[in-house]
Each structure stands twice: as structure tokens, then as C-alpha cells.
Coordinates of C-alpha atoms in Angstrom, one line a residue:
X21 CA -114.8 45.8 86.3
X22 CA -116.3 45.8 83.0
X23 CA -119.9 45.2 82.1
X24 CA -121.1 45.0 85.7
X25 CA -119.2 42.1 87.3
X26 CA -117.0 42.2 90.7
X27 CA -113.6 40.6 91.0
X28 CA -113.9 38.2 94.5
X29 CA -111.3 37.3 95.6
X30 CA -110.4 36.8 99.7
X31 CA -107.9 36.2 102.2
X32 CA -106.6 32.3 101.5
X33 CA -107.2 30.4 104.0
X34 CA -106.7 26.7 104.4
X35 CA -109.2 25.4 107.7
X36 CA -108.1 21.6 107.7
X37 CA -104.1 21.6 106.9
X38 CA -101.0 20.5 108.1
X39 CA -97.8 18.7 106.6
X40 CA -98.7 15.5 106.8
X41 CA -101.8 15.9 105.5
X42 CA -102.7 18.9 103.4
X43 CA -105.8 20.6 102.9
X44 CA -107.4 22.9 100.0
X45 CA -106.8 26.3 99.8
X46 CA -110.1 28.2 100.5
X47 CA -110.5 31.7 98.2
X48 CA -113.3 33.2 97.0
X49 CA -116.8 32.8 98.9
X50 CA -120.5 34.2 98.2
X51 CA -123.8 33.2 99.5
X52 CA -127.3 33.9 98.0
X53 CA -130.2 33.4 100.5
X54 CA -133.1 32.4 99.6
X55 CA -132.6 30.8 96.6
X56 CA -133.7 27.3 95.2
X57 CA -134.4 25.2 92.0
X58 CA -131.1 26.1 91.3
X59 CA -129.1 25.0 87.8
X60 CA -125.7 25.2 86.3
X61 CA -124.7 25.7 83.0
X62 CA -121.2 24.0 82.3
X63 CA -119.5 24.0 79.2
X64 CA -116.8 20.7 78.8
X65 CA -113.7 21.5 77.3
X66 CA -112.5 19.1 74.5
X67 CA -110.2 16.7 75.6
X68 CA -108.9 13.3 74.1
X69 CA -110.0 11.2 77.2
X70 CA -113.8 12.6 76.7
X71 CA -113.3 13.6 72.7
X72 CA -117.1 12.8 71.9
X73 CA -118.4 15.8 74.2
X74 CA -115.6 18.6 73.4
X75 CA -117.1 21.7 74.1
X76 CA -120.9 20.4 74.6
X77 CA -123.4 22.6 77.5
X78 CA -124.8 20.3 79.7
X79 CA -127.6 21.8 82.2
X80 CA -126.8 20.3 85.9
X81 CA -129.2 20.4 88.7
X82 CA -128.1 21.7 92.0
X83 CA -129.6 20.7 95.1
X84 CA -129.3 19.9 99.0
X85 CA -128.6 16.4 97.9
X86 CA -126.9 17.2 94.8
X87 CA -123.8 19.5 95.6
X88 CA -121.9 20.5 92.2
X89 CA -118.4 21.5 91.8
X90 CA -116.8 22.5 88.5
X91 CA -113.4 21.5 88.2
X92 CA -111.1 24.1 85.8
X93 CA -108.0 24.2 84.4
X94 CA -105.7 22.1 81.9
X95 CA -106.2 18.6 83.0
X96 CA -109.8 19.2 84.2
X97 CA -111.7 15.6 82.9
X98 CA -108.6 13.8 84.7
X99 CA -108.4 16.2 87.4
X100 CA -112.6 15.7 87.7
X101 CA -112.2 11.7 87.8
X102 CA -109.6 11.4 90.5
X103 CA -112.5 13.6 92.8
X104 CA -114.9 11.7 91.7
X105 CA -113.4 8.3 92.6
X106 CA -112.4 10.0 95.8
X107 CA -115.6 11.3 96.5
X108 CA -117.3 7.7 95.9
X109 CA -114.6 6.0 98.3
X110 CA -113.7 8.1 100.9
X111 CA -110.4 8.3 99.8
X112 CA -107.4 10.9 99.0
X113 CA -105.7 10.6 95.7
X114 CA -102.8 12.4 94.4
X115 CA -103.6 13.9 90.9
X116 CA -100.7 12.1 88.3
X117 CA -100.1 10.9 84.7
X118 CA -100.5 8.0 83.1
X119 CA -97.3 5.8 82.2
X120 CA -96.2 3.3 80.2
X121 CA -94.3 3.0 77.0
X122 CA -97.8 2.8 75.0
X123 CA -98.9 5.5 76.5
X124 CA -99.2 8.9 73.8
X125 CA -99.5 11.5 76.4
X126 CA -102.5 13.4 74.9
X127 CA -104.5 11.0 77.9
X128 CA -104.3 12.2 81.2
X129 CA -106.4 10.2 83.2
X130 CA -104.8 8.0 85.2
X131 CA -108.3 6.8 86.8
X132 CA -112.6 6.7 87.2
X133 CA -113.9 7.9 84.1
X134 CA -115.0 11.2 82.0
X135 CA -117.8 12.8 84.4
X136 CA -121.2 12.2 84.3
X137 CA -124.3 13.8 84.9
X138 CA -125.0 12.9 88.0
X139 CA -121.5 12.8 89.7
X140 CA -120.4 16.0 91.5
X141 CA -117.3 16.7 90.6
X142 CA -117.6 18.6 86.6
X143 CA -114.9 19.1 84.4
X144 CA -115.8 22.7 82.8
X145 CA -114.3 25.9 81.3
X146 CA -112.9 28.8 84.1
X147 CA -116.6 30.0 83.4
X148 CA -120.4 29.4 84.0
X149 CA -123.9 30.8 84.5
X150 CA -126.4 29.6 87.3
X151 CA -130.1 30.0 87.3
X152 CA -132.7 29.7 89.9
X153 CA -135.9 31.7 92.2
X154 CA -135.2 33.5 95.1
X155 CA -137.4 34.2 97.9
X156 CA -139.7 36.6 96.1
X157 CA -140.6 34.1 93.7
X158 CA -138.1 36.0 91.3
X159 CA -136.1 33.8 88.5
X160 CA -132.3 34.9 89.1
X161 CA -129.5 34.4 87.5
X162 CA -125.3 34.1 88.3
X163 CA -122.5 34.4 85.6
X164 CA -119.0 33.9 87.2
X165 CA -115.5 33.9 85.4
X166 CA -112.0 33.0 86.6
X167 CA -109.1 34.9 85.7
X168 CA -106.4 32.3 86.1
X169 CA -105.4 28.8 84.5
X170 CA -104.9 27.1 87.3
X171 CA -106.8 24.4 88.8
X172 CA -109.7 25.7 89.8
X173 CA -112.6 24.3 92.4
X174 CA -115.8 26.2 92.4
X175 CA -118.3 24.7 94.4
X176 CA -122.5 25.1 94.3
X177 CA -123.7 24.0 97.4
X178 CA -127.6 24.4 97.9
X179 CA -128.9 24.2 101.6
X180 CA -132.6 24.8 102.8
X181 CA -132.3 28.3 103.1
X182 CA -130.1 29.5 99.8
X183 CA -126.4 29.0 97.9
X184 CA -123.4 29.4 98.6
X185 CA -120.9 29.8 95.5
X186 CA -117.4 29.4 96.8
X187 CA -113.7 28.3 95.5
X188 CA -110.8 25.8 96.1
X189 CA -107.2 24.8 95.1
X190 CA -106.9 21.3 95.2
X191 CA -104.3 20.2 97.6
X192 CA -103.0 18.0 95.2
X193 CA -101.7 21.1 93.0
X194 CA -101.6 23.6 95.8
X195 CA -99.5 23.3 98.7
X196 CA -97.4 26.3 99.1
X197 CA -95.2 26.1 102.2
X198 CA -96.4 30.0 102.4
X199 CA -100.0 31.4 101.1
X200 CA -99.7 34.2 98.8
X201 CA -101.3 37.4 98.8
X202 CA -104.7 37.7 97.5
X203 CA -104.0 39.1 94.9
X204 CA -101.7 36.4 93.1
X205 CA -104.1 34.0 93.7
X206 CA -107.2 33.0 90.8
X207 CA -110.0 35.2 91.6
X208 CA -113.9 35.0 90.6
X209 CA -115.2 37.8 88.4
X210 CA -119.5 37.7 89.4
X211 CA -122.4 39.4 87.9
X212 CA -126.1 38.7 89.3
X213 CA -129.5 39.8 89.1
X214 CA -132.8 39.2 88.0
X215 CA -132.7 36.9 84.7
X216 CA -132.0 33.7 83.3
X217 CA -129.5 31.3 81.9
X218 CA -129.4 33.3 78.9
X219 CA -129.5 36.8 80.8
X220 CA -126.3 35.6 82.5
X221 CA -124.9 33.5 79.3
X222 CA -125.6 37.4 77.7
X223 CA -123.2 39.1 80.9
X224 CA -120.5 36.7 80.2
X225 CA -120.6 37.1 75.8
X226 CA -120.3 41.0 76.9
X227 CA -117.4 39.9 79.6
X228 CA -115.3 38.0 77.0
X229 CA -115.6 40.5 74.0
X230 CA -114.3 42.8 76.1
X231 CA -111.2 40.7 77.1
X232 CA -110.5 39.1 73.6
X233 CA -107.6 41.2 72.0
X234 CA -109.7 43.8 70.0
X235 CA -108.7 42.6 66.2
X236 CA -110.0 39.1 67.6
X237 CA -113.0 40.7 68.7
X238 CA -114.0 42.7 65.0
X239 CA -111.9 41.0 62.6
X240 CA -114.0 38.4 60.1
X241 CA -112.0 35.0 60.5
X242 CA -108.7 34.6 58.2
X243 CA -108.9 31.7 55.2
X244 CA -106.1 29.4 56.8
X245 CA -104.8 26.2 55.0
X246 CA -103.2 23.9 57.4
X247 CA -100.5 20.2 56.2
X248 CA -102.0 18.6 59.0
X249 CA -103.9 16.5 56.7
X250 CA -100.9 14.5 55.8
X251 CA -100.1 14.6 59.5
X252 CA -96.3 14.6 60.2
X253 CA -95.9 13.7 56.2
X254 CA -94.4 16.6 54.8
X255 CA -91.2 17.5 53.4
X256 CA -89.8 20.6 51.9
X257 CA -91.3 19.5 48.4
X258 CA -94.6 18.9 50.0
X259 CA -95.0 21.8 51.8
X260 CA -93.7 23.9 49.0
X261 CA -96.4 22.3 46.5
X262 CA -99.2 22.5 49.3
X263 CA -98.0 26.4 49.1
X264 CA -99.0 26.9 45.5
X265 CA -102.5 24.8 46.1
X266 CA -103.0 27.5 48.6
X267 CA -102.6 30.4 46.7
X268 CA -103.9 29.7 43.8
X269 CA -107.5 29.2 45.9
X270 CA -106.8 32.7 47.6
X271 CA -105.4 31.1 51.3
X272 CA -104.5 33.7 53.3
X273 CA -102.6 32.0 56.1
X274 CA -100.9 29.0 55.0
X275 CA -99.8 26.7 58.1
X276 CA -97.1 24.2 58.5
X277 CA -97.8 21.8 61.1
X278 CA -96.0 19.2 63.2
X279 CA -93.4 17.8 61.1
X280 CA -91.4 20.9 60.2
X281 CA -89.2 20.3 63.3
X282 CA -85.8 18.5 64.0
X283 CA -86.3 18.3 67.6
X284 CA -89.7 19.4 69.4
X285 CA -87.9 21.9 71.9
X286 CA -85.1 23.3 70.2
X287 CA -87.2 24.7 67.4
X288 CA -84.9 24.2 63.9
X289 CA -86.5 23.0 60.7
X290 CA -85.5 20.1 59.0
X291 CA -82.2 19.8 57.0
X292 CA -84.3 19.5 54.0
X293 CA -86.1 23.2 54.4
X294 CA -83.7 25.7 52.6
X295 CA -82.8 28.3 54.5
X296 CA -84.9 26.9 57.6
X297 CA -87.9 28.5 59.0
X298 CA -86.6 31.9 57.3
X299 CA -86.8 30.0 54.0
X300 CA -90.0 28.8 54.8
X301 CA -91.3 32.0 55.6
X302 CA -90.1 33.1 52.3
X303 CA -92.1 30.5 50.4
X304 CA -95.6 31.6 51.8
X305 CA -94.8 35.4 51.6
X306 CA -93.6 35.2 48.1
X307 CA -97.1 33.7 46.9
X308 CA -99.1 36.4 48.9
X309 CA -99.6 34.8 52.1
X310 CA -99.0 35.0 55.9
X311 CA -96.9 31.9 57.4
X312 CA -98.9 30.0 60.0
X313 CA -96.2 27.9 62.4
X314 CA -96.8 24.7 64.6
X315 CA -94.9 24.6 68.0
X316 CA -94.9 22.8 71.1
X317 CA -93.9 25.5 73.2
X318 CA -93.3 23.8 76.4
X319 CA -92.5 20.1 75.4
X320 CA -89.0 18.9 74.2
X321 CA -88.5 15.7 73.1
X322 CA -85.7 12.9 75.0
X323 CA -83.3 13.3 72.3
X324 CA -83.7 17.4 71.8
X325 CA -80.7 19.4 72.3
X326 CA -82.2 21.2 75.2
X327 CA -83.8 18.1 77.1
X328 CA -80.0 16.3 76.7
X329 CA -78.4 19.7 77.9
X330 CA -80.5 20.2 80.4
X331 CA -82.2 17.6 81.9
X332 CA -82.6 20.0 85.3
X333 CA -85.2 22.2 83.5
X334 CA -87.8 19.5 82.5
X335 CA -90.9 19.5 84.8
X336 CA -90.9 16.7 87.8
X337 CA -94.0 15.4 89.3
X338 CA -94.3 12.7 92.2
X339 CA -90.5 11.9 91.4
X340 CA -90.3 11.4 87.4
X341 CA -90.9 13.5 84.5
X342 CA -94.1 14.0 82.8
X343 CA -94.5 11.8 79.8
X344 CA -96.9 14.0 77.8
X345 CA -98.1 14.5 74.2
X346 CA -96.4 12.3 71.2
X347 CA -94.1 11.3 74.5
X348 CA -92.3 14.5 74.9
X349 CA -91.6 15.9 78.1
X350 CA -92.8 19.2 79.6
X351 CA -90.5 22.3 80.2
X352 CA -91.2 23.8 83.7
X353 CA -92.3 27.4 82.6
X354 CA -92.5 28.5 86.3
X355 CA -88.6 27.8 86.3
X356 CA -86.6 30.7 85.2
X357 CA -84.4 29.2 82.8
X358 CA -86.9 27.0 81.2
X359 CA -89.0 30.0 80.4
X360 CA -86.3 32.1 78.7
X361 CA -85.1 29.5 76.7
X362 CA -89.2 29.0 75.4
X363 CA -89.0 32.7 74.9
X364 CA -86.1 33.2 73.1
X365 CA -86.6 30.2 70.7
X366 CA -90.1 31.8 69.8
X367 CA -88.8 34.9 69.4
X368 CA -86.5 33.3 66.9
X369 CA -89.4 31.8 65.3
X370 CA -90.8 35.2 64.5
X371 CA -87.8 37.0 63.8
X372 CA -87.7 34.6 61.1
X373 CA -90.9 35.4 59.8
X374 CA -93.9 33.6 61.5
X375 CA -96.5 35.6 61.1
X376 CA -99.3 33.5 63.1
X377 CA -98.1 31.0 65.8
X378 CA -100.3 27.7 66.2
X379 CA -99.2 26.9 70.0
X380 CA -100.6 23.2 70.7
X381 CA -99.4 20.3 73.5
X382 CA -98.9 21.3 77.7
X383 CA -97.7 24.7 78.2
X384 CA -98.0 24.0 81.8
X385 CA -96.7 21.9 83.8
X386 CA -97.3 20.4 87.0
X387 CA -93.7 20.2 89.0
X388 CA -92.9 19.6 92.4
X389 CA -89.2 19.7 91.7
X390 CA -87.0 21.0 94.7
X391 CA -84.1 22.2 92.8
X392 CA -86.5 25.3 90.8
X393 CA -86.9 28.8 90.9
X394 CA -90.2 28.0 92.1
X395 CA -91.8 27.0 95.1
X396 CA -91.9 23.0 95.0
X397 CA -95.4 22.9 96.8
X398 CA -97.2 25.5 93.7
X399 CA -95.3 24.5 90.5
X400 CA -98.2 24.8 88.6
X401 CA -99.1 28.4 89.9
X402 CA -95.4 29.3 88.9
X403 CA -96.4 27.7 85.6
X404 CA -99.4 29.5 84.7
X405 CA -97.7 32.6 85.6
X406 CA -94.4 31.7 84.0
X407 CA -96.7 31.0 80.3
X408 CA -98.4 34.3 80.7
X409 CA -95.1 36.2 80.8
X410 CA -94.3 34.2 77.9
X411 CA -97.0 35.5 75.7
X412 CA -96.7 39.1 77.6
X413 CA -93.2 39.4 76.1
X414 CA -93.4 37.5 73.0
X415 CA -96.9 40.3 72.1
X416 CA -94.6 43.4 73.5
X417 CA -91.5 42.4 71.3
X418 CA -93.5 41.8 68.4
X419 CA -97.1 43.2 68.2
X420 CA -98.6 42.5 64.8
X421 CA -98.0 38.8 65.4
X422 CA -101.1 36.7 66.0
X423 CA -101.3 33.6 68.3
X424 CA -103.4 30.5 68.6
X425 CA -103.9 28.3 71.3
X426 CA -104.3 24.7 70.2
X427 CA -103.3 22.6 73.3
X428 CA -105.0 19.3 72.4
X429 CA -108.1 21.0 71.1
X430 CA -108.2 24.6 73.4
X431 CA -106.8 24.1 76.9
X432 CA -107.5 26.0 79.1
X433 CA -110.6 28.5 78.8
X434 CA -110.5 31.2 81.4
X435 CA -110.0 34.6 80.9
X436 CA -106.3 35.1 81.2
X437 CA -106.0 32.7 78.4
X438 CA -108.1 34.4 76.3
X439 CA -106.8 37.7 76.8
X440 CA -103.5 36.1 75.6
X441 CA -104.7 34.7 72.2
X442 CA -106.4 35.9 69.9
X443 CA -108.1 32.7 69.2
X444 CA -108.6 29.2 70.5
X445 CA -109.3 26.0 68.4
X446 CA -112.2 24.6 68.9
X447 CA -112.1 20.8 68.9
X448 CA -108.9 19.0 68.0
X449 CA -110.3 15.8 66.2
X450 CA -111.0 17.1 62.8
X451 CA -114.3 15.6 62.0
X452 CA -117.1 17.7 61.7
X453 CA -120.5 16.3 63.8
X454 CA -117.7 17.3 66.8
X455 CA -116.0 20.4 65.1
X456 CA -120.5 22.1 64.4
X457 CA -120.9 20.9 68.4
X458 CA -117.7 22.6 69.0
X459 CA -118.0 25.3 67.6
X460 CA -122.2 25.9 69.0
X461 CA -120.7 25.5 72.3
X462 CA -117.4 28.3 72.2
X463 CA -120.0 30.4 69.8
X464 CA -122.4 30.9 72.5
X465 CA -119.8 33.3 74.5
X466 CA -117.1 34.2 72.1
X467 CA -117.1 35.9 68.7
X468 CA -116.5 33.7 65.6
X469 CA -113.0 35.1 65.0
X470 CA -111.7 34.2 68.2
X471 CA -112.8 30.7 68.0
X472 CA -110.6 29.0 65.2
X473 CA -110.4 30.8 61.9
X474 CA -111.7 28.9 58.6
X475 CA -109.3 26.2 57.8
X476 CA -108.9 23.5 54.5
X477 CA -107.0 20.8 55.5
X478 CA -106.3 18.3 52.7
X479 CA -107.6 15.1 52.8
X480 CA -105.3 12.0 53.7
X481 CA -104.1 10.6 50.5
X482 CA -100.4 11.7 49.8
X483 CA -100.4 13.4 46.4
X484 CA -102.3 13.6 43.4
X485 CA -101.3 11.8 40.0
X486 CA -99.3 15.2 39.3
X487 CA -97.3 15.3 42.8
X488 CA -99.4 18.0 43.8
X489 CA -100.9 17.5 47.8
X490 CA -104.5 16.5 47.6
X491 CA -106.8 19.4 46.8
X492 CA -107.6 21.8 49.5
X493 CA -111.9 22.9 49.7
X494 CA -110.8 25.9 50.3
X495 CA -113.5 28.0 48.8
X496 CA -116.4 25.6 50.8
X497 CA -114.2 26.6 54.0
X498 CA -114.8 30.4 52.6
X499 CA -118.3 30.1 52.6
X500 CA -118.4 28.2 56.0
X501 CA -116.6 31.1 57.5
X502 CA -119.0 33.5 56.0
X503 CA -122.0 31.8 57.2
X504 CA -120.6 31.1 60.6
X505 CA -120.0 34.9 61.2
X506 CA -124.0 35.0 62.2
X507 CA -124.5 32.1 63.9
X508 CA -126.8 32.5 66.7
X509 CA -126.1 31.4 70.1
X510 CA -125.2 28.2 71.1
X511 CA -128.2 25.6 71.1
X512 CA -129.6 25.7 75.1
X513 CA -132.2 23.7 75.6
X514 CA -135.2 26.3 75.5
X515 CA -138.1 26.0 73.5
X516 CA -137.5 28.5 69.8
X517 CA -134.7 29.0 67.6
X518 CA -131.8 28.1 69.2
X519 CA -132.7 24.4 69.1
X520 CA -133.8 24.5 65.9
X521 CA -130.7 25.7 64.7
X522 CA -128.8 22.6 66.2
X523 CA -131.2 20.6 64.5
X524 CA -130.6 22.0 61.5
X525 CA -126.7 21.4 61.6
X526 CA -127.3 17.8 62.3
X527 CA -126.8 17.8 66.4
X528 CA -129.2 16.1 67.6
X529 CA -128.9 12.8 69.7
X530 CA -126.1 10.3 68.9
X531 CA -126.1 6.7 69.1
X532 CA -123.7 7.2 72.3
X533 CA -126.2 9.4 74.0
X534 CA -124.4 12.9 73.3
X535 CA -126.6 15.6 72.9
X536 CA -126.1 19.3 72.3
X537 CA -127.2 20.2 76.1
X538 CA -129.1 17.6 78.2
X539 CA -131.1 19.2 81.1
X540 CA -130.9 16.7 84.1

């Protein structure tokens, strides 16, 4: 394995299982004897349901009394509060999604509340480093990875005598009526030694560059002009207009965002877009620039052609279908059919000229559904596998095209996921004291380029007294780019620069108690 970690993964075993009452899946297991004043370093994902924290480090103690577990995956904050509540209670709760017709779907807790500091259960990227002394009075250090997207348990359970570093799927997502072979299963990448937190935080940065798809990795961030500031607003005379803007400020990428579409799901522009995406692709490569595209690759909305046709290939869980974001269903990309049809209308999309694809909203699913090509007991394992394949074929077929994950602000990090893309957004709410803690969180383990490119997005007013869209700041987003390329590692607590950089960019306690990291 590269830069001196060790894939773990072992025989699954599930100790306390039966049908009527189904147990976690045990993987991988390691234990560390001998050592104590152990910490965690866990980086939050950004989600809506915990939007003030996206992508923050927090520093966790772990202890006899305090056991830790780090919850990964898509849905981790909601996935995190159902344990939580569970742990508190005594109880065992099915993970779900929220209902209800005011319900968006960009939520996805369904109860509890966002984890806190001192609760075990720790919504966190598919990756973290652990610090603490061994026996000889040495300071030690742990940087693990995960190479799958599904949900994930990793536990840090400190005893009297050492640690013991070992994962979990959750029952609730994982109940196979057959366990797999190791080797289709999620499994731990580990590096130790002697070190720190930043001697391991310095293993995983080397670990990541080396998985990032190389032009990600070396590759100074495109200039990218997005319509999302008018939101769904936009029209073929808009985007057209915003199109000149663009150029005329030296945009390299110019992206259309949600809005373009007739149906989310089946993929055709709007009657108004001559020539469709095609035409659209036209526009932006006529003035000198790549064409950026917005897609929901695994949602389709009630009244799409493909959700009306097909009703059979939408995603079932605990006996309905998922109501997700801007209340469109999800696709089941572990069942065959579902996943060629996502393939072939992408591959469409870049036939037609999409040169950079901005993929946002659930890609997968969670489905239980007994008529799949899947088995109904690991739908979302199908589903993580059936999205990889996805983006396997959709890279093969067309090699040169570049591909961005946006699901609601970056879901999931792990490596598999990053392999895939070659970058991630950072933050999905557009306002920048979150977008600098953002991106000081994803900078301290990925290079700038694979963390969101430089991007102008006008501001919300419709158009300017000439019908032009509002002006884009494109050169300030130039120079941001240019001075982000350098940044230093994320701010981590420690006495010295680092800190001192966060204060300089503003990020230091809020009025709601959010810091940059919080040792606890």
C-alpha cells in the first residue's frame, strides 16, 4: 500500500445475530497495548442538518469512560443521532427519512440532534488520525482511512491496559442474508508510529495525493462561474447573457446549474434552450470556455419520464420511497436497470458536450426493496458499488471529462470517492465565514485543486439595468484561488502558525460556540 499504510480488513463476522433481531457486522480489528491519554481528530462533513460546522476538526478525548465511535458515510450526522439516542435509552432504532409534505429532503434526520462533544457516537469523514503515549512514555500516533462509502462504524475503545481500533456495519444498513467475502466489504487502510496528530494528519495528506486523480493532484484550480446565484432562475436568455459576463472576465468553466432541466431524472433541457444541452454546449465553447453541467444523477422527480415509467426502479426503504432533495426520489443504483439508465443519460450529457460534470443530491440510496437485483438486506452496499461503476465507465468512455462531487456540500469523503472525482465542494451554503472554515478543514489533507475550484457566482438580484445578469467578481475569485494555492494546513489547535492563520481569516469563536477545532 502506498506511503506506509496496511489495508485491514478480516473475516466478517456478526457475534450477536439472528433474524429476529439482527446484529452489526464486525470487520476490521486492531489493538495497541499500552497506550493511554489517547485523542481523536475527526473532521464533520457539511451537512444541512449541522450547516454551521461543515467540515470543522474537533479534537475528542478517548478514554475508559469515554468510548468514541466515528460514524461515516452519506447520512452520517442522522445516522450519528439515531446511535446517540439509542445509546442514551437503551433502545434499537431503525435508521429512516424524514416525511412530510414540508419536508425538502436535503434533512435527514429523523431524530436526537447534530453530535456533540461529549456524546459517543461522531459523525466524521471515512478518515482520522489518533494521538496518544504508549508504555515507554513515547507520544504515538494512528492515521486510518476507509476505502468504501458505506456506512461505516469505527470504534476507539480505551481500557486500562491500551486501544483497541475496530469496525462495524450498522445492522440497520447491513443485514445480508449471506456475508460477503472479505474483500467486498469496506476495509481500514492504517499507518502508526511514533509521532503526533500532525505526524499522522502528514501520513494521511501523502495517502490522499496519492489517490486523487493526478491532474487533481498538480493542476492549479480552474476559474469557474456558476448561475446558481439566481438559483433555479435562468432561462436560455439568461444563461446566454451570464455566458458573455463570463468571458469577457476570462472564466474558464462556465456552469449551468439546477434549472437547466425539464425533468430531474431524464436529463433534457428546457424547450427554451436551442438545440438542448448540445446548444448549450455550443454557447460556452464558442466564447472560449469549457461547459460546466448540474445533475442529479440518482434523483428523478414524481412527474419525470423515468420515475412514471418505471416506478419499480426508485429506491424503497422501510416500505415507501425516499423523499429526498427538492422532493425528488432516489434511483436504486445497486439495481441493474436503474444504473444503466443513470449511465446512459450521462453519457448523453457528455456526448453533447459537457465538459465538467457538477454531480450534487443522493447518489446512494438506501433500499430494502425485494423485487432488485440486489440483495434486499445490503441495498446500500449494492449502491455504493453500483455509483462506482457509474463513474468507472462514465471516466473509461470519456477520459478528458472532469467530475465534481457536490452532494449537498461533498458527501461522502473516503477514498473511493475521492479516487472517483477529481474534486469535492467544500461547503454547500455559499457564505463565506463557512466556505474559509471549509475549506481550512478539506485543506488540511487534500490539495487546493481537489477541493472546489475558484468560483464567481453572481449575486441575487436578477439583472442589471442593461439585462445583463448581475456582475460576476470574477477577478477577486482569481486572486482567491491564487492565494489559496499555499495555504498552510488546516488550523489544529497547537500553539504557532497554524492558529494564527485561522485568526487571520476571521475563524475564530462564533456567537453559537463554533470554533475552528475545540480540544475537549
Amino acid at each position: 500500500m502506498p506511503h506506509g499504510f496496511e489495508r485491514i480488513v478480516a473475516h466478517p463476522e456478526r457475534p450477536a445475530h439472528s433474524a429476529e433481531l439482527p446484529g452489526d457486522t464486525h470487520l476490521a480489528s486492531l489493538r495497541f497495548d499500552g497506550w493511554h491519554d489517547v485523542s481523536v481528530r475527526v473532521l464533520h462533513p457539511f451537512t444541512w442538518d449541522a450547516k454551521f460546522r461543515g467540515f470543522r476538526i474537533d479534537e475528542l478525548a478517548v478514554t475508559p469512560a469515554r468510548p468514541r465511535t466515528l460514524v461515516s458515510g452519506a447520512y452520517s450526522v442522522a445516522d450519528a443521532a439515531v446511535l446517540n439516542v439509542d445509546d442514551a435509552r437503551g433502545t434499537r432504532t431503525p435508521f429512516d427519512f424524514p416525511e412530510g409534505e414540508m419536508h425538502d429532503g436535503v434533512l435527514y434526520r429523523t431524530i436526537g440532534h447534530s453530535p456533540e462533544s461529549h456524546e459517543r457516537y461522531q459523525d466524521a469523514a471515512g478518515w482520522c488520525t489518533v494521538a496518544g503515549v504508549d508504555a515507554d512514555g513515547r507520544a504515538v500516533a494512528l492515521a486510518t482511512a476507509l476505502d468504501r462509502s458505506d456506512c461505516v462504524l469505527l470504534d476507539l475503545l480505551a481500557d486500562d491496559h491500551g486501544l483497541t481500533v475496530q469496525t462495524r456495519l450498522p445492522w440497520q444498513t447491513f443485514r445480508p442474508a449471506e456475508l460477503p467475502t472479505a474483500d467486498a466489504l469496506p476495509g481500514l487502510l492504517v499507518r502508526h508510529g511514533v509521532g503526533d496528530n500532525e505526524t499522522a494528519e502528514a501520513w494521511l495528506r501523502g495517502l490522499l495525493a496519492a489517490t486523487v486523480p493526478s491532474r487533481a493532484s498538480t493542476a492549479p484550480p480552474p476559474l469557474i462561474a456558476d448561475t446558481w446565484g439566481f438559483g433555479t432562475d435562468i432561462d436560455a436568455d439568461r444563461v446566454t447573457a451570464f455566458f458573455d459576463v463570463a468571458a469577457d472576465l476570462g472564466v474558464e468553466v462556465v456552469t449551468v446549474d439546477k434549472g437547466w432541466e425539464d425533468h430531474v431524472g431524464d436529463w433534457n433541457a428546457q424547450s427554451g434552450y436551442a438545440g438542448g444541452v448540445a446548444g448549450i454546449a455550443a454557447l460556452a465553447h464558442d466564447r472560449g470556455m469549457k461547459l460546466g453541467l448540474w445533475v442529479g444523477a440518482g434523483n428523478a422527480s414524481p412527474d419525470s419520464a423515468v420515475a412514471t415509467a418505471h416506478p419499480d426502479w426508485l429506491a424503497s426503504w422501510n416500505g415507501r420511497h425516499q423523499i429526498v432533495s427538492h422532493r425528488n426520489y432516489s434511483l436504486c443504483l445497486g439495481h441493474e436497470p436503474a444504473r444503466d439508465h443513470v449511465l446512459a443519460c450521462l453519457d448523453r450529457l457528455v456526448r453533447d458536450g459537457v465538459d465538467w460534470l457538477l454531480h450534487d443530491f443522493e447518489t446512494i440510496s438506501r433500499c430494502d426493496a425485494e423485487n432488485h437485483t440486489h440483495d434486499p438486506g445490503a441495498g446500500e452496499a449494492a449502491g455504493v458499488t453500483g455509483w462506482y461503476s457509474v463513474l468507472a465507465a462514465l471516466r473509461e468512455a470519456h477520459p478528458d471529462l472532469l467530475i465534481e462531487n457536490c452532494w449537498n456540500g461533498g458527501k461522502p469523503l473516503d477514498l473511493q470517492m475521492i479516487a472517483h472525482h477529481d474534486t469535492t465542494i467544500g461547503d454547500d451554503w455559499c457564505r463565506s465565514e463557512e466556505n474559509r472554515l471549509a475549506a481550512l478543514g478539506l485543506g488540511a489533507y487534500l490539495p487546493p485543486a481537489a477541493t472546489g475550484a475558484a468560483r464567481a457566482v453572481p449575486r441575487r438580484r436578477p439583472v442589471d439595468p442593461h439585462g445583463r445578469p448581475a456582475r460576476l467578481d470574477a477577478r477577486a475569485a482569481r486572486r482567491h484561488a491564487a492565494g489559496n494555492r499555499d495555504l498552510p494546513p488546516v488550523a489544529n489547535g497547537g500553539d504557532g502558525c497554524s492558529r494564527g492563520a485561522a485568526r487571520a481569516l476571521g475563524l475564530g469563536g462564533r456567537s453559537d460556540g463554533a470554533r475552528v477545532l475545540a480540544p475537549r
